[in-house]
mmCIF file of C-alpha atoms and ligand atoms in Angstrom:
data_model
loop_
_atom_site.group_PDB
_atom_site.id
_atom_site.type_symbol
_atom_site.label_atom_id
_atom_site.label_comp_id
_atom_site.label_asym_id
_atom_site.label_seq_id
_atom_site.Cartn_x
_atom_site.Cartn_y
_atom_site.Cartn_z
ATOM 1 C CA UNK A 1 -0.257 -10.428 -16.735
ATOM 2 C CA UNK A 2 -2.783 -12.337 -18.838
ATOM 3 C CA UNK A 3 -5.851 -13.285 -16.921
ATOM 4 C CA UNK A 4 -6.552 -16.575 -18.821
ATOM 5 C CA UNK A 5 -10.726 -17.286 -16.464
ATOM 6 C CA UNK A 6 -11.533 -14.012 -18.093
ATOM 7 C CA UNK A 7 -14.326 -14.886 -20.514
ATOM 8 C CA UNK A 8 -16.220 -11.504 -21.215
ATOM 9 C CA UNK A 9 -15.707 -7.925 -20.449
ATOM 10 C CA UNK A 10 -18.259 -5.878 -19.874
ATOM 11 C CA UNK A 11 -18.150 -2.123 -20.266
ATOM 12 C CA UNK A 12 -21.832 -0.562 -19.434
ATOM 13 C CA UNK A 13 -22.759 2.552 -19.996
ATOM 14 C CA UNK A 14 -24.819 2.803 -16.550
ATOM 15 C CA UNK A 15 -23.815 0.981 -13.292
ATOM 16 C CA UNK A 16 -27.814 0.019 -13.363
ATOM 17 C CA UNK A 17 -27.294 -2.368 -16.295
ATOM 18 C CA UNK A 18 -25.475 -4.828 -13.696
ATOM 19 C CA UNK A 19 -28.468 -5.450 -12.448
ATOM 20 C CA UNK A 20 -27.633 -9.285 -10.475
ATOM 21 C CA UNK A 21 -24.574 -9.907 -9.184
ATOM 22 C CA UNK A 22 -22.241 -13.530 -9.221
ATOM 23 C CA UNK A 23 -19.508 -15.312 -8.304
ATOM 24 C CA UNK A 24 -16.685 -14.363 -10.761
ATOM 25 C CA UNK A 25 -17.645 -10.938 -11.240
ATOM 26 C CA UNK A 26 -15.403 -8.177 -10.512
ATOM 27 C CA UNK A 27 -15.349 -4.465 -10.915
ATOM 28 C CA UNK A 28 -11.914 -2.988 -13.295
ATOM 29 C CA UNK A 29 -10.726 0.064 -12.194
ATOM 30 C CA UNK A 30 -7.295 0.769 -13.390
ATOM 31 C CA UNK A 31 -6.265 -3.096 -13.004
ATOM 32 C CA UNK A 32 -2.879 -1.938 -11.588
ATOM 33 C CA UNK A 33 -3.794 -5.090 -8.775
ATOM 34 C CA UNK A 34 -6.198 -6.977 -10.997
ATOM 35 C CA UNK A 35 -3.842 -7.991 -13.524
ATOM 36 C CA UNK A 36 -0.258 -8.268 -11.340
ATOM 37 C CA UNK A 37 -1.702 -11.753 -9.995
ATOM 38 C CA UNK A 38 -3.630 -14.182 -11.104
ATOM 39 C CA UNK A 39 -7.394 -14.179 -10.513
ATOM 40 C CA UNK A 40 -8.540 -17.777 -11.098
ATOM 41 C CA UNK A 41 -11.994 -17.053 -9.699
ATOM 42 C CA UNK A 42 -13.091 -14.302 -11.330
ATOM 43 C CA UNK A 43 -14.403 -15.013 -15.603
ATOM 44 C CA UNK A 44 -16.133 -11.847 -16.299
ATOM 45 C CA UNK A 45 -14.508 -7.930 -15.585
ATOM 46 C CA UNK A 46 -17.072 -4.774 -15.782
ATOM 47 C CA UNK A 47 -14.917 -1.965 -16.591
ATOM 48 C CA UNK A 48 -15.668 0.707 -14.968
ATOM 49 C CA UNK A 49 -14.148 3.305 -17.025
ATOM 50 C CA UNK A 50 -17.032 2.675 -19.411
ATOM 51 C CA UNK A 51 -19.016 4.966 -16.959
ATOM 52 C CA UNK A 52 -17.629 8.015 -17.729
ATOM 53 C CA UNK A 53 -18.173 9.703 -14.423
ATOM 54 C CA UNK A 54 -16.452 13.416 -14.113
ATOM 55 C CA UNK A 55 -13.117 12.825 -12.024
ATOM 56 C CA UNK A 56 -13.052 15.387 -10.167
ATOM 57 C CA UNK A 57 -15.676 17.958 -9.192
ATOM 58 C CA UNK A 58 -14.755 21.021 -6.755
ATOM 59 C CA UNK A 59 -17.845 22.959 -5.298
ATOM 60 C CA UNK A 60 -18.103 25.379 -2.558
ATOM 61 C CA UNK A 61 -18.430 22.576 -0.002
ATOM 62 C CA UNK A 62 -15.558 20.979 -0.918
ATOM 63 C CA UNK A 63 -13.633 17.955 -3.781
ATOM 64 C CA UNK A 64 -16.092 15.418 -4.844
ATOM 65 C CA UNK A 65 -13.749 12.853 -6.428
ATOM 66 C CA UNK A 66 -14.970 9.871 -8.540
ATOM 67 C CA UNK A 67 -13.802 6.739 -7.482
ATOM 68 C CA UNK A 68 -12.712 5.992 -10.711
ATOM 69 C CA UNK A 69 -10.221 9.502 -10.816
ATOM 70 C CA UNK A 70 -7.142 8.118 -11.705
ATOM 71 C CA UNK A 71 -3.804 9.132 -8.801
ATOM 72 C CA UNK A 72 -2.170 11.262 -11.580
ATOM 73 C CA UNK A 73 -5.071 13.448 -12.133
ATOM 74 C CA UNK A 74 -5.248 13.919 -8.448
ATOM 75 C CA UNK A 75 -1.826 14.559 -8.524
ATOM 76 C CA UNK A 76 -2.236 17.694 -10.977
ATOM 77 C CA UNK A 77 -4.697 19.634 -9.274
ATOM 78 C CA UNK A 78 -2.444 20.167 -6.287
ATOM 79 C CA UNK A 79 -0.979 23.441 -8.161
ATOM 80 C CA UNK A 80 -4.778 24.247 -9.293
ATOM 81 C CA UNK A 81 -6.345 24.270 -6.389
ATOM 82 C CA UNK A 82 -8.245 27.167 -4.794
ATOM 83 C CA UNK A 83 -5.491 28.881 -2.631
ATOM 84 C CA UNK A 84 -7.437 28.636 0.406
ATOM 85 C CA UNK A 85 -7.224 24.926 0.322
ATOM 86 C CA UNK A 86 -4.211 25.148 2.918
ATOM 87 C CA UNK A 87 -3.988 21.248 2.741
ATOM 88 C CA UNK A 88 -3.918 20.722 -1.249
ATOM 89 C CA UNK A 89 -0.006 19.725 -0.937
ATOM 90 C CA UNK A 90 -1.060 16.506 0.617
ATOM 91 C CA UNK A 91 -2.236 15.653 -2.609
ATOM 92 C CA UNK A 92 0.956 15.606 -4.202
ATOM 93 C CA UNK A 93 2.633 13.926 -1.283
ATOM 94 C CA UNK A 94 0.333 11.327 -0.998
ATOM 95 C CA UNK A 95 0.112 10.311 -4.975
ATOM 96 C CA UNK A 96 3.783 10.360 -4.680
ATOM 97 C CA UNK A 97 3.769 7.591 -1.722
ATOM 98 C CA UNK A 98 3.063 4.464 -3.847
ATOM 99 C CA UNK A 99 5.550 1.294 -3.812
ATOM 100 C CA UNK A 100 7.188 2.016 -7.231
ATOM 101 C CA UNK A 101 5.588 4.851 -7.291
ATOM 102 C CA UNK A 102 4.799 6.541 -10.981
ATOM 103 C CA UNK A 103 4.672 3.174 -12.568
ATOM 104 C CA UNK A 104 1.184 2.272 -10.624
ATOM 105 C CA UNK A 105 0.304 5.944 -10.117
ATOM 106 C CA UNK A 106 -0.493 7.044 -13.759
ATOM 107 C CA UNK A 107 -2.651 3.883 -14.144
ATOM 108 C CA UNK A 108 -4.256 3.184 -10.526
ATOM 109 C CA UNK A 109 -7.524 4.848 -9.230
ATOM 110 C CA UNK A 110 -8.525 6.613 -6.049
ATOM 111 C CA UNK A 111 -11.372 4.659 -5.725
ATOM 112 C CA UNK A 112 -9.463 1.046 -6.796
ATOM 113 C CA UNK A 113 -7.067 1.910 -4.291
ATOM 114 C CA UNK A 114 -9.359 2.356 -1.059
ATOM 115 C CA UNK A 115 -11.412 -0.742 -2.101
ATOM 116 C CA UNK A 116 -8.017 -2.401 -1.639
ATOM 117 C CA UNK A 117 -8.193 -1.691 1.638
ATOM 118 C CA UNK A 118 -4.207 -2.237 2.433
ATOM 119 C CA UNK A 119 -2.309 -0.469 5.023
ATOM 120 C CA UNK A 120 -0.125 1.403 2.857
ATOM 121 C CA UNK A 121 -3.091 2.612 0.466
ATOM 122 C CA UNK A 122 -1.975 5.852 0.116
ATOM 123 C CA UNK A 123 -5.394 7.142 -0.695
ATOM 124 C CA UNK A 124 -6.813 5.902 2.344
ATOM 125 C CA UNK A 125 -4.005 8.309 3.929
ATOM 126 C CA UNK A 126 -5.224 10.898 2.466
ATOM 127 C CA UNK A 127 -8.895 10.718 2.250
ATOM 128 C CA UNK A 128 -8.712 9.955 6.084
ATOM 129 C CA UNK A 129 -7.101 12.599 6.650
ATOM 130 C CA UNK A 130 -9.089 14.962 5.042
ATOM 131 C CA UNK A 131 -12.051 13.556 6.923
ATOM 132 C CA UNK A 132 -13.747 11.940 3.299
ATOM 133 C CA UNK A 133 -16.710 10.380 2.842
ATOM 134 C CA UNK A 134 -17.521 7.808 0.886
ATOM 135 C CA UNK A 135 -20.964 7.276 -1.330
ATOM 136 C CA UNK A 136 -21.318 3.565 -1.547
ATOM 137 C CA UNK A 137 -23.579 2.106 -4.244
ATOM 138 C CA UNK A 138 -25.308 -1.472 -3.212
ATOM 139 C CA UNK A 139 -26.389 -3.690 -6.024
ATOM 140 C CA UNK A 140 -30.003 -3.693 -4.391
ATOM 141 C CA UNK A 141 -30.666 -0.736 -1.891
ATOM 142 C CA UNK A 142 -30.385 2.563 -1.745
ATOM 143 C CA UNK A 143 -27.067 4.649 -1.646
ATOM 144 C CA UNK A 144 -25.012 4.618 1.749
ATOM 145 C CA UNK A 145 -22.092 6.990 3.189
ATOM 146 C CA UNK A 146 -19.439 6.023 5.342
ATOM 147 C CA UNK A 147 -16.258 7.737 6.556
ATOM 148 C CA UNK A 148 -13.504 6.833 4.672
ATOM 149 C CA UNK A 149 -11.755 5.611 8.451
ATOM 150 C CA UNK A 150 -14.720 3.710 8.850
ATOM 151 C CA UNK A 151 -14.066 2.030 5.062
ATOM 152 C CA UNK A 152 -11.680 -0.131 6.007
ATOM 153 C CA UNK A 153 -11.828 -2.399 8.636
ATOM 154 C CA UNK A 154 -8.707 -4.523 8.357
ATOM 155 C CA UNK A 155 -5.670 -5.402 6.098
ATOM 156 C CA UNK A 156 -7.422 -6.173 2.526
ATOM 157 C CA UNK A 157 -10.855 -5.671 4.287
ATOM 158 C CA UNK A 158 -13.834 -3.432 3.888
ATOM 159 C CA UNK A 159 -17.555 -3.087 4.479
ATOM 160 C CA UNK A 160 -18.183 -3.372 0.815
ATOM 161 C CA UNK A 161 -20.909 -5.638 0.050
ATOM 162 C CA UNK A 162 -20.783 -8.313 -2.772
ATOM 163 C CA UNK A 163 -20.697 -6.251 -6.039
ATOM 164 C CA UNK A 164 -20.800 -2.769 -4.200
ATOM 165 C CA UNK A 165 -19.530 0.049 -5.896
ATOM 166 C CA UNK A 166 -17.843 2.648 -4.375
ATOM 167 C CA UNK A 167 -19.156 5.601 -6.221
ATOM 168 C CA UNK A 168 -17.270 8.340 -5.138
ATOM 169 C CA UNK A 169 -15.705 10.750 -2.176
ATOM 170 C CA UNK A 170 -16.049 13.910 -0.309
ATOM 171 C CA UNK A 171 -13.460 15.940 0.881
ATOM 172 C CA UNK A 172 -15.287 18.382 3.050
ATOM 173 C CA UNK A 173 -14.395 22.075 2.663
ATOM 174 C CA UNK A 174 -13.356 22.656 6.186
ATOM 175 C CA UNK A 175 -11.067 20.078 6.152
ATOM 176 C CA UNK A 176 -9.222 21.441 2.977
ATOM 177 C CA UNK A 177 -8.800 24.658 5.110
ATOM 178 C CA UNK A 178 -6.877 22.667 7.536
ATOM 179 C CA UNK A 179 -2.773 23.390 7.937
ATOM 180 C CA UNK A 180 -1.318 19.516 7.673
ATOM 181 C CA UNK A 181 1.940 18.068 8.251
ATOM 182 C CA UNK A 182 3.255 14.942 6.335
ATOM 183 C CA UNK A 183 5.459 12.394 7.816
ATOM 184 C CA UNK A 184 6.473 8.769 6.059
ATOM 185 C CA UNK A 185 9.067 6.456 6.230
ATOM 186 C CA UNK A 186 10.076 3.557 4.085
ATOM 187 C CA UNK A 187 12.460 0.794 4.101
ATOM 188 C CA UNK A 188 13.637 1.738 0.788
ATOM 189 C CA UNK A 189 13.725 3.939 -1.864
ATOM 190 C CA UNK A 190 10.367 4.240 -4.141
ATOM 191 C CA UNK A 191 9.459 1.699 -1.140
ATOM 192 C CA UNK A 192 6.289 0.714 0.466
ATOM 193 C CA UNK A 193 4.948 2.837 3.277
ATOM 194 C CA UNK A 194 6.306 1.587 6.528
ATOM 195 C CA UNK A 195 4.475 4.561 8.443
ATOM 196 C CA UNK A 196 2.451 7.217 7.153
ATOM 197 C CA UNK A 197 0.826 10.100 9.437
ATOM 198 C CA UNK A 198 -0.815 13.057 8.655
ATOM 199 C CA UNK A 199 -1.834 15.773 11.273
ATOM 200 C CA UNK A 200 -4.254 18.444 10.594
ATOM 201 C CA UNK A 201 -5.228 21.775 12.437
ATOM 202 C CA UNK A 202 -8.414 23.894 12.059
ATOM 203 C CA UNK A 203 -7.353 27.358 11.928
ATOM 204 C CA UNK A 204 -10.106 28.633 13.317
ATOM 205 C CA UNK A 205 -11.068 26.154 16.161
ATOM 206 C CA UNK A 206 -7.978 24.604 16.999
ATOM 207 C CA UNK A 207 -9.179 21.200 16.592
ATOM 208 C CA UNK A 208 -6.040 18.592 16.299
ATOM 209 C CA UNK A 209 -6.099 15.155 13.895
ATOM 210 C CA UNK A 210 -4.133 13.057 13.934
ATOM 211 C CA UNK A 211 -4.503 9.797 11.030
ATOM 212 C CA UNK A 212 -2.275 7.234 11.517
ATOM 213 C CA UNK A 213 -1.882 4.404 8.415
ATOM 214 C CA UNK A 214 0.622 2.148 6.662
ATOM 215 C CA UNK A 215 1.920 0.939 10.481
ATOM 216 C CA UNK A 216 -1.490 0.040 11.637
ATOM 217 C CA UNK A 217 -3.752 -2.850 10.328
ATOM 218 C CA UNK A 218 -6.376 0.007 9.070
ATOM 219 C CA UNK A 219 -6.321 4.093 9.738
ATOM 220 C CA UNK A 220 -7.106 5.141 12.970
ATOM 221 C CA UNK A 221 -7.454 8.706 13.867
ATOM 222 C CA UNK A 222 -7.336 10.593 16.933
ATOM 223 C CA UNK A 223 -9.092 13.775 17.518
ATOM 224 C CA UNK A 224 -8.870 16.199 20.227
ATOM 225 C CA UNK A 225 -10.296 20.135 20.630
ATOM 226 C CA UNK A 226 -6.792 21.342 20.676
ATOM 227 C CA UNK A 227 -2.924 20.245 20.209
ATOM 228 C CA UNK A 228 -2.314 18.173 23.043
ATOM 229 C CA UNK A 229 0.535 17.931 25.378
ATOM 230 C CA UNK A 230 3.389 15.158 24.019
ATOM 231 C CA UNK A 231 2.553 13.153 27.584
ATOM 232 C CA UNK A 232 -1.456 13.226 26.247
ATOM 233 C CA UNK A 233 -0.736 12.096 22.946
ATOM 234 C CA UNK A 234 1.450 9.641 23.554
ATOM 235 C CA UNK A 235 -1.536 8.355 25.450
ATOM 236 C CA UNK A 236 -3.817 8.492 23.103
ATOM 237 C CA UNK A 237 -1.501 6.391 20.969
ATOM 238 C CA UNK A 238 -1.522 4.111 22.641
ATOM 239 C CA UNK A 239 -4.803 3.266 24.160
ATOM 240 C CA UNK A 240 -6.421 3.519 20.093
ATOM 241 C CA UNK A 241 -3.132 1.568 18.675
ATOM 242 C CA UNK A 242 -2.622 -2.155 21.398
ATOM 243 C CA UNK A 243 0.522 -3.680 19.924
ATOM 244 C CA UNK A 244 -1.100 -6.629 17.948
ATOM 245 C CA UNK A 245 -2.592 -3.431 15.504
ATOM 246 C CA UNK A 246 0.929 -3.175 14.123
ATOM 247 C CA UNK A 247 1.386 -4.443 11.055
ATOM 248 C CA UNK A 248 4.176 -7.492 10.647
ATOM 249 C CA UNK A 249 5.898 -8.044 7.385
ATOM 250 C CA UNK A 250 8.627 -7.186 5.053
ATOM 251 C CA UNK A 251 8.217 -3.495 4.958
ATOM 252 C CA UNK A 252 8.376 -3.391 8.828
ATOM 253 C CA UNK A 253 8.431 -4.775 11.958
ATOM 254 C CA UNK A 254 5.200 -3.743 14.871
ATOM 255 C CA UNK A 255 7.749 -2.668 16.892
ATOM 256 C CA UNK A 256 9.310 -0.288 14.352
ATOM 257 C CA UNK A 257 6.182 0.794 13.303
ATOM 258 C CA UNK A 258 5.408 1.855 17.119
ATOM 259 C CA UNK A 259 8.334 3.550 17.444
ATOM 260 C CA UNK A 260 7.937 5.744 14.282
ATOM 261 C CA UNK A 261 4.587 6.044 15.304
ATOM 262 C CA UNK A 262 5.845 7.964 18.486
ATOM 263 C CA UNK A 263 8.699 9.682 16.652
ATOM 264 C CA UNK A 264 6.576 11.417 13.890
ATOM 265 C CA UNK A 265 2.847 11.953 15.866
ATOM 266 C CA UNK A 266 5.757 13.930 18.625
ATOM 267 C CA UNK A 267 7.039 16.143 15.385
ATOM 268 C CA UNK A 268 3.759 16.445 13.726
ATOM 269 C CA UNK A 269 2.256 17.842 17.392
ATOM 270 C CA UNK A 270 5.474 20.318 17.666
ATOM 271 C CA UNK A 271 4.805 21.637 14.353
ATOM 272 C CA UNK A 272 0.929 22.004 14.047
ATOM 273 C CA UNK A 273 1.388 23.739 17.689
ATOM 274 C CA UNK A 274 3.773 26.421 16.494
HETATM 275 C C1 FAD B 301 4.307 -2.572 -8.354
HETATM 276 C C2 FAD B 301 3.069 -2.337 -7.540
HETATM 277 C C3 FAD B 301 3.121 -1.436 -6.475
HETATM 278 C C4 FAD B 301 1.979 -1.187 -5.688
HETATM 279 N N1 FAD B 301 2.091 -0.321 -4.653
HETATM 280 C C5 FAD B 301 1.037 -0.144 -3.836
HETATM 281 C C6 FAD B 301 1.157 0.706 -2.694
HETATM 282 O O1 FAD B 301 2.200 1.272 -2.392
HETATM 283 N N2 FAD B 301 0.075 0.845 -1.908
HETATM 284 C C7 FAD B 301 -1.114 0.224 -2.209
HETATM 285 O O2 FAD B 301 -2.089 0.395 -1.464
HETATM 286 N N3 FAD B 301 -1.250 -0.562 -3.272
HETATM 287 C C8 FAD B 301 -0.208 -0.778 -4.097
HETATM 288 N N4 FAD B 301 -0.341 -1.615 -5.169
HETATM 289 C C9 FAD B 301 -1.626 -2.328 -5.377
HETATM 290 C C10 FAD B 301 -2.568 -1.581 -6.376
HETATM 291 O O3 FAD B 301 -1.893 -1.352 -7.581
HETATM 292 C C11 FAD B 301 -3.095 -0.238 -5.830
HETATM 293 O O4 FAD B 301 -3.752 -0.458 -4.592
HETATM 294 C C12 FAD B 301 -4.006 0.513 -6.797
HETATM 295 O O5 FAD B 301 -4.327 1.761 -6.258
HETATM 296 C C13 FAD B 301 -5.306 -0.229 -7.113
HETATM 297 O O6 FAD B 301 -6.097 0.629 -7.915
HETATM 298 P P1 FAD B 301 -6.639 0.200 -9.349
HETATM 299 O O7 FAD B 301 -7.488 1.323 -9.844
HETATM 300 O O8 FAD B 301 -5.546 -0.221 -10.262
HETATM 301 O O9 FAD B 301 -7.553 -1.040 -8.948
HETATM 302 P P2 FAD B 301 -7.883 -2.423 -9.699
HETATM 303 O O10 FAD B 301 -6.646 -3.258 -9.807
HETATM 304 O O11 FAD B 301 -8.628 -2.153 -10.959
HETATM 305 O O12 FAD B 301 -8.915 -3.027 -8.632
HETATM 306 C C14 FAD B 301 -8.510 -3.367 -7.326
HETATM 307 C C15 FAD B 301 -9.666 -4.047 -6.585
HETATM 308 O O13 FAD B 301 -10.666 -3.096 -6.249
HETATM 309 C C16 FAD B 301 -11.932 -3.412 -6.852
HETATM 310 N N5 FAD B 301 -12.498 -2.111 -7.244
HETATM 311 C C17 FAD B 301 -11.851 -1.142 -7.949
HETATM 312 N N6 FAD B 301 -12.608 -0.034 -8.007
HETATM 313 C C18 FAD B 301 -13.762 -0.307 -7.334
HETATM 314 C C19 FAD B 301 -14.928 0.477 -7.035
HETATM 315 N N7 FAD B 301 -15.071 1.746 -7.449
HETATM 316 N N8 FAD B 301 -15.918 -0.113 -6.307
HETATM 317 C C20 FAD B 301 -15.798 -1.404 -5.876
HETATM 318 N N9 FAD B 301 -14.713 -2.179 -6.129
HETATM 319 C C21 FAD B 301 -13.704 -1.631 -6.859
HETATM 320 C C22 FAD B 301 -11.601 -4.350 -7.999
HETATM 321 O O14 FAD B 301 -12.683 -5.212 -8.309
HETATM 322 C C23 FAD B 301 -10.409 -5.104 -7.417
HETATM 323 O O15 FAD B 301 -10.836 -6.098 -6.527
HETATM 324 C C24 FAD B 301 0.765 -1.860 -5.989
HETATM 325 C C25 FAD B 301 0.702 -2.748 -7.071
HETATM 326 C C26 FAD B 301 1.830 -2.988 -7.829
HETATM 327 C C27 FAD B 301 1.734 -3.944 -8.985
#
């Protein structure tokens, strides 16, 4: 869609050069959300692809991934991957988990999708899971880090600050060790999210995680030392998740959302405890 407030575009070479920050600004990413509505209050976009930061960078302590990396390149590195990076399939299961799927995929960023900050942000799943961190760049301050699960605080809400820029995320190397199991359920086909939960297991301490999104208002995860017993989970469920964190709307009802909740945190326990 045409965005007719947008006077300028701006396209520096340095995040530095946007040195104040006003009303009307906003950052471009991959516009996938920026130009499906209309954005009467914003007149001036400062695209970030101008930056030219590396997508993706994989060191010995883990996947540094620009916020600006767009899904699809995620996507591809699932089948380049180091092979000890047990949990690189989620990367290919999570890209694929958009509403309409490849359309917004090829286009959308990692980083323009967490800053989104909705419940069925796929990346959100998946950086969550993979215990990420993100490197947050304040207009005026120094550089901050948050977990991703700390990121987002609510539907469509985050901690960014007016004209923060998320810079990038770490996906630990321990946590790319991790065996995972995937579960998600939608309404429809190519649908939204309804549910989406992602268990991980340390293969050499045990440790059990359990990140639930898409049902939930924003990602919550659950941790414990080792797979719990179903009666101990279920527990945990639900004293992190009270009933008025379900999401309500088209894609799902709280109460089907619960329920799934249950059904797939039971299956991802039996499976990550064989
Ligand atoms: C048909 C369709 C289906 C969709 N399906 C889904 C879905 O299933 N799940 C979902 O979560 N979303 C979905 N979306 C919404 C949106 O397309 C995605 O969230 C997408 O990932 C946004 O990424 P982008 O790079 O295109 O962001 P943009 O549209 O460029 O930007 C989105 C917002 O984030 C800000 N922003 C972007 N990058 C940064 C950064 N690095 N630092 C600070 N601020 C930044 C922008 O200023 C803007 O406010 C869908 C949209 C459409 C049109």
């Amino acid at each position: 869609m045409d965005l007719h407030t947008v006077e300028q575009v701006r396209r520096p070479a340095r995040a530095e050069e946007i040195a104040s920050w006003e009303a009307g600004f906003a950052w471009l990413a991959g516009g996938t959300w920026l130009f499906s509505e209309p954005q009467v209050d914003v007149h001036t976009l400062i695209d970030l692809e101008s930056l030219q930061w590396p997508s993706l960078h994989a060191t010995a302590d883990g996947l540094e991934i620009a916020s600006t990396c767009k899904v699809v390149e995620l996507d591809r590195l699932t089948h380049k991957a180091p092979s000890d990076w047990k949990a690189a399939p989620l990367f290919r299961e999570c890209c694929r988990s958009f509403l309409s799927s490849f359309k917004i995929w090829n286009e959308a960023t990692v980083g323009g999708n967490i800053v989104m900050s909705l419940p069925a942000g796929p990346m959100i799943s998946l950086t969550a899971a993979l215990e990420g961190i993100c490197t947050l760049w304040p207009r005026d301050g120094q550089p901050r880090q948050i977990a991703v699960v700390d990121f987002v605080t609510g539907e469509h809400q985050n901690v960014l600050a007016p004209g923060e820029l998320l810079r990038s995320i770490h996906l630990p190397v321990h946590a790319l060790r991790k065996k995972f199991a995937f579960r998600r359920f939608t309404l429809t086909h190519l649908g939204r999210s309804e549910v989406l939960l992602i268990g991980t297991r340390c293969p050499e301490h045990g440790e059990f995680l359990l990140t639930i999104t898409a049902g939930t208002l924003r990602p919550i995860q659950l941790t414990f030392a080792a797979v719990p017993a179903a009666t101990e989970l279920k527990r945990a469920i639900d004293d992190a998740v009270p009933f008025s964190l379900y999401l309500d709307d088209p894609h799902g009802s709280p109460a089907h959302r619960q329920h799934l909740t249950y059904y797939f945190a039971e299956q991802i326990r039996a499976e990550l405890g064989n």
